[in-house]
Amino acid sequence: MAATTTSSMALMKMRFTDSSPSSTAAVSARVLPFSKPGHLHFQLGSTFRRTITTHRDSISSSNSATAFCCSSAVTASVTAEPSSNVIDGKKVSKEIKEEICAEIAKMKDAIGVVPGLAVILVGERKDSATYVRNKKKACEAVGIKSYEVCLPENSTEEEVLKHISSFNDDPSVHGILVQLPLPSHMNEQNILNAVCIEKDVDGFHPLNIGRLAMRGREPLFVPCTPKGCIELLHRYGIGIKGKRAVVIGRSNIVGMPAALLLQREDATVSIVHSRTKDPEEITKQADIIIAAVGQPNMVRGSWIKPGAVIIDVGINPVEDTTNPRGYRLVGDVCYEEASKVASAITPVPGGVGPMTIAMLLSNTLISAKRIHNLK
């Protein structure tokens, strides 16, 4: 592949703002109706910002065809129409943003305040800059005021901590987000821990994760991608209580908190990771599968129990010479195979991706309302 195409693929691997599904499989499948529109089921959240291949558990597959789940998957269309219902993340996220916009308008009318989100970007990575730009647009669309600090690659850790301290003390800022990854000379843990827990809209503070893991405790925030996964299940009326759920991947950002959230919903949860024996057999028992491993098309149709529900967090660029861009985006689940077995599935793109930023906006609003004692 040409160097320019490889560079574009690397950038797209970091982007998590999905467009509508481009494949025939995604377009032709039926779309489930919402169960309870206009109601956010969770008061938790954060955002997923790290490189997928760096921060997800990398589970290798013995099947050499993992990157391309079937010959028809190399192209953007398939000949057989899937039987699964599509869980439309773009549609749900649009509805959530409309709800947030209405809430912010009420807040502004009531107390003259709007939520504020501060983002700190260190370095000039194109993927990180893309994330920050998308978040800024999303904030503007719903009425959240965005603050942005862009520092050069060679900035010191002390400079970053200084800006965090300033935002911690700023009453107009209700959420603080440090764009990851940080330059290698910085201590990521020190920087993330410096964010005031009441403004930790990313949900990465150890106290928030600790509270999420404990019964009877409520975290202020959890990572937004797992929250978005659960919200999709709720919005489509998919029951979780008593179900067998499998989470593929155990990262701190997606897999681990997703498993904790499912457990809070009274699911029986198994985690499949890089040291798991017989992952296919374990996954095949699941009523609900959340795949967050960063391996293109790893989960095949043979892994899935008929009627299972699949939430595919993965977004991976794979080479596609038929595409003008030279690549296409696929999930961790082979959509062409899984859609013929599952009862419902999220497409890639257009599934979990749009929910991540929507949950970040929701979390920022929740923070502002909490700080100003609004219900």
Coordinates of C-alpha atoms in Angstrom, one line a residue, residues 34-41 92 95-96 99 103 231 235:
F34 CA -36.3 2.9 20.3
S35 CA -37.8 1.6 23.4
K36 CA -37.8 4.8 25.5
P37 CA -36.8 7.8 23.5
G38 CA -36.1 11.0 25.4
H39 CA -34.7 9.3 28.5
L40 CA -31.1 8.9 29.4
H41 CA -30.7 5.7 31.4
V92 CA -29.5 7.3 19.1
E95 CA -31.6 12.0 19.9
I96 CA -29.4 12.3 23.0
E99 CA -32.1 16.1 24.8
E103 CA -31.5 20.7 29.0
E231 CA -27.2 3.1 26.7
R235 CA -32.6 2.5 24.2

